[in-house]
């Protein structure tokens, strides 16, 4: 006689835990020339923003060439930078007011006074940093905005970009970095 064996598999009543959502990538920003818009390493644009198409770099539309610059494609701003050589606390506060309250992060004291937060440029979401710091006798303000990229830890990226921007500012204006300005 032949034996018949029946195997029954059961599934638990509870659903299995879905695999966790991968966390945003946290990689060093490639810091090497050439630099776009004064401070952004060209080698890092695609990695930071997720955008790999063609883009142009230059003054903000309607602005004369100078300290405010954008990297843009035909549709939106991908990156934006700016600086003010003699910023003050009120100027910093004005930039911070443009950021949404939720999700703001204070910069580390060695980078100066400032914050990272969400905002918009021409209706497109960006993550931005504003840093007011000391460089010799100067009290500059540096601004950096990056197209939102959920595949990156943009706070980590922006801290690195602020460090690069402050170092580049010191090189451009021959001054020595010195932490946050008084007041």
Short mmCIF file of C-alpha atoms in Angstrom, two decimals:
data_model
loop_
_atom_site.label_atom_id
_atom_site.label_comp_id
_atom_site.label_asym_id
_atom_site.label_seq_id
_atom_site.Cartn_x
_atom_site.Cartn_y
_atom_site.Cartn_z
CA UNK A 1 0.00 0.00 0.00
CA UNK A 2 1.10 3.42 -0.76
CA UNK A 3 1.11 5.99 1.96
CA UNK A 4 -0.18 9.41 1.24
CA UNK A 5 1.23 12.24 3.21
CA UNK A 6 -0.45 15.61 3.26
CA UNK A 7 1.48 18.61 4.49
CA UNK A 8 -0.50 21.69 5.33
CA UNK A 9 1.24 25.00 5.76
CA UNK A 10 -0.31 27.68 7.88
CA UNK A 11 0.15 31.39 7.61
CA UNK A 12 0.09 33.42 10.78
CA UNK A 13 -2.86 35.68 11.40
CA UNK A 14 -0.57 38.68 11.79
CA UNK A 15 0.97 40.27 8.76
CA UNK A 16 4.72 40.10 8.57
CA UNK A 17 6.56 43.27 9.34
CA UNK A 18 7.39 44.98 6.08
CA UNK A 19 11.07 45.55 5.49
CA UNK A 20 12.14 48.92 6.85
CA UNK A 21 12.39 51.86 4.51
CA UNK A 22 16.02 52.39 3.64
CA UNK A 23 17.52 55.43 5.30
CA UNK A 24 18.80 58.32 3.23
CA UNK A 25 22.34 57.99 1.93
CA UNK A 26 25.07 59.64 3.96
CA UNK A 27 28.25 60.00 1.92
CA UNK A 28 31.02 62.58 1.96
CA UNK A 29 30.59 65.42 -0.53
CA UNK A 30 33.34 65.36 -3.15
CA UNK A 31 35.29 68.56 -2.44
CA UNK A 32 37.42 69.34 -5.47
CA UNK A 33 37.50 71.99 -8.20
CA UNK A 34 35.89 73.17 -10.31
CA UNK A 35 33.30 74.90 -8.13
CA UNK A 36 29.89 76.08 -9.31
CA UNK A 37 28.34 79.22 -7.88
CA UNK A 38 31.41 79.96 -5.76
CA UNK A 39 31.03 77.02 -3.36
CA UNK A 40 29.50 73.85 -4.86
CA UNK A 41 31.90 71.18 -6.13
CA UNK A 42 30.77 70.39 -9.68
CA UNK A 43 31.58 66.71 -9.09
CA UNK A 44 28.90 66.56 -6.38
CA UNK A 45 25.89 68.07 -8.24
CA UNK A 46 24.29 64.83 -9.47
CA UNK A 47 24.93 62.98 -6.21
CA UNK A 48 23.55 65.77 -4.02
CA UNK A 49 20.44 66.52 -6.06
CA UNK A 50 19.63 63.32 -7.90
CA UNK A 51 19.55 65.39 -11.11
CA UNK A 52 21.77 64.10 -13.93
CA UNK A 53 20.62 66.20 -16.89
CA UNK A 54 22.03 69.35 -18.38
CA UNK A 55 22.14 72.56 -16.36
CA UNK A 56 23.51 76.06 -16.47
CA UNK A 57 25.21 78.15 -13.81
CA UNK A 58 24.99 81.89 -13.39
CA UNK A 59 23.39 84.85 -11.69
CA UNK A 60 19.83 84.57 -10.47
CA UNK A 61 17.41 85.69 -13.22
CA UNK A 62 17.05 89.45 -13.12
CA UNK A 63 20.11 89.86 -10.86
CA UNK A 64 23.44 91.28 -11.90
CA UNK A 65 26.44 88.99 -11.72
CA UNK A 66 27.58 88.84 -8.13
CA UNK A 67 27.23 86.95 -4.90
CA UNK A 68 23.88 85.24 -5.68
CA UNK A 69 24.07 82.37 -8.13
CA UNK A 70 21.94 79.44 -9.31
CA UNK A 71 22.51 76.12 -11.00
CA UNK A 72 19.36 75.48 -12.97
CA UNK A 73 17.82 73.42 -15.74
CA UNK A 74 15.01 74.68 -17.95
CA UNK A 75 12.39 73.94 -15.29
CA UNK A 76 13.77 74.51 -11.81
CA UNK A 77 16.66 75.59 -9.63
CA UNK A 78 18.85 72.66 -8.68
CA UNK A 79 21.23 74.54 -6.37
CA UNK A 80 21.52 78.13 -5.24
CA UNK A 81 24.21 79.95 -3.30
CA UNK A 82 24.76 83.42 -2.03
CA UNK A 83 26.93 85.37 0.34
CA UNK A 84 27.01 88.74 2.01
CA UNK A 85 30.49 89.88 3.06
CA UNK A 86 29.19 91.98 5.93
CA UNK A 87 26.09 90.21 7.15
CA UNK A 88 24.48 90.87 10.50
CA UNK A 89 22.13 89.05 12.85
CA UNK A 90 19.06 90.74 11.30
CA UNK A 91 20.01 89.57 7.81
CA UNK A 92 20.42 86.03 9.15
CA UNK A 93 17.01 86.25 10.87
CA UNK A 94 15.39 87.43 7.61
CA UNK A 95 16.71 84.39 5.76
CA UNK A 96 15.64 82.04 8.55
CA UNK A 97 12.09 83.46 8.44
CA UNK A 98 11.83 82.24 4.86
CA UNK A 99 12.33 78.64 6.06
CA UNK A 100 9.46 76.54 7.31
CA UNK A 101 9.40 76.16 11.11
CA UNK A 102 8.99 72.39 11.07
CA UNK A 103 12.17 70.43 10.45
CA UNK A 104 14.66 73.19 11.23
CA UNK A 105 18.06 72.16 12.57
CA UNK A 106 20.63 74.45 14.22
CA UNK A 107 24.13 74.43 12.80
CA UNK A 108 27.02 73.32 15.01
CA UNK A 109 28.65 76.32 16.76
CA UNK A 110 31.96 75.84 14.93
CA UNK A 111 30.12 76.65 11.69
CA UNK A 112 28.76 79.91 13.10
CA UNK A 113 25.21 80.95 13.87
CA UNK A 114 22.59 79.52 11.55
CA UNK A 115 20.13 76.81 10.68
CA UNK A 116 19.09 74.30 8.07
CA UNK A 117 15.46 74.17 6.98
CA UNK A 118 12.95 73.62 4.19
CA UNK A 119 11.82 76.24 1.74
CA UNK A 120 10.92 76.86 -1.88
CA UNK A 121 12.50 78.44 -4.90
CA UNK A 122 9.97 79.31 -7.61
CA UNK A 123 7.49 76.79 -6.18
CA UNK A 124 9.94 73.86 -6.02
CA UNK A 125 11.02 72.40 -2.64
CA UNK A 126 14.58 72.91 -1.43
CA UNK A 127 16.55 72.23 1.74
CA UNK A 128 18.61 75.28 2.70
CA UNK A 129 21.34 76.37 5.10
CA UNK A 130 22.13 79.88 6.29
CA UNK A 131 25.38 80.40 8.24
CA UNK A 132 26.71 83.63 9.76
CA UNK A 133 30.35 83.27 10.75
CA UNK A 134 33.59 85.13 11.34
CA UNK A 135 36.37 85.37 8.76
CA UNK A 136 39.10 87.78 9.84
CA UNK A 137 37.36 91.13 10.41
CA UNK A 138 34.46 90.12 8.18
CA UNK A 139 31.13 88.78 9.48
CA UNK A 140 29.86 87.07 6.32
CA UNK A 141 26.61 85.23 5.73
CA UNK A 142 26.62 82.19 3.42
CA UNK A 143 23.42 80.73 1.94
CA UNK A 144 23.06 77.37 0.21
CA UNK A 145 19.89 75.75 -1.15
CA UNK A 146 19.73 72.26 -2.67
CA UNK A 147 16.86 70.65 -4.62
CA UNK A 148 15.07 68.18 -2.35
CA UNK A 149 16.43 64.65 -2.76
CA UNK A 150 14.83 62.01 -0.51
CA UNK A 151 17.65 59.62 -1.37
CA UNK A 152 20.16 61.75 0.56
CA UNK A 153 20.62 62.90 4.15
CA UNK A 154 20.48 66.54 3.13
CA UNK A 155 21.25 67.92 6.59
CA UNK A 156 24.51 65.97 6.52
CA UNK A 157 25.18 67.23 2.97
CA UNK A 158 24.43 70.84 3.88
CA UNK A 159 26.74 70.77 6.90
CA UNK A 160 29.51 69.60 4.56
CA UNK A 161 28.59 72.25 1.99
CA UNK A 162 28.65 74.99 4.65
CA UNK A 163 32.16 73.85 5.65
CA UNK A 164 33.25 73.94 2.00
CA UNK A 165 31.59 77.35 1.49
CA UNK A 166 33.26 78.87 4.55
CA UNK A 167 36.65 77.53 3.47
CA UNK A 168 36.10 78.79 -0.10
CA UNK A 169 34.99 82.20 1.26
CA UNK A 170 38.24 82.42 3.27
CA UNK A 171 40.22 81.56 0.12
CA UNK A 172 38.30 84.05 -2.05
CA UNK A 173 38.68 86.95 0.41
CA UNK A 174 41.99 86.01 2.08
CA UNK A 175 40.66 85.88 5.62
CA UNK A 176 41.03 83.43 8.50
CA UNK A 177 37.99 81.51 9.71
CA UNK A 178 37.13 82.20 13.33
CA UNK A 179 33.81 80.67 14.39
CA UNK A 180 30.56 82.50 15.09
CA UNK A 181 30.44 86.28 15.15
CA UNK A 182 29.60 88.00 18.44
CA UNK A 183 25.99 88.95 19.13
#
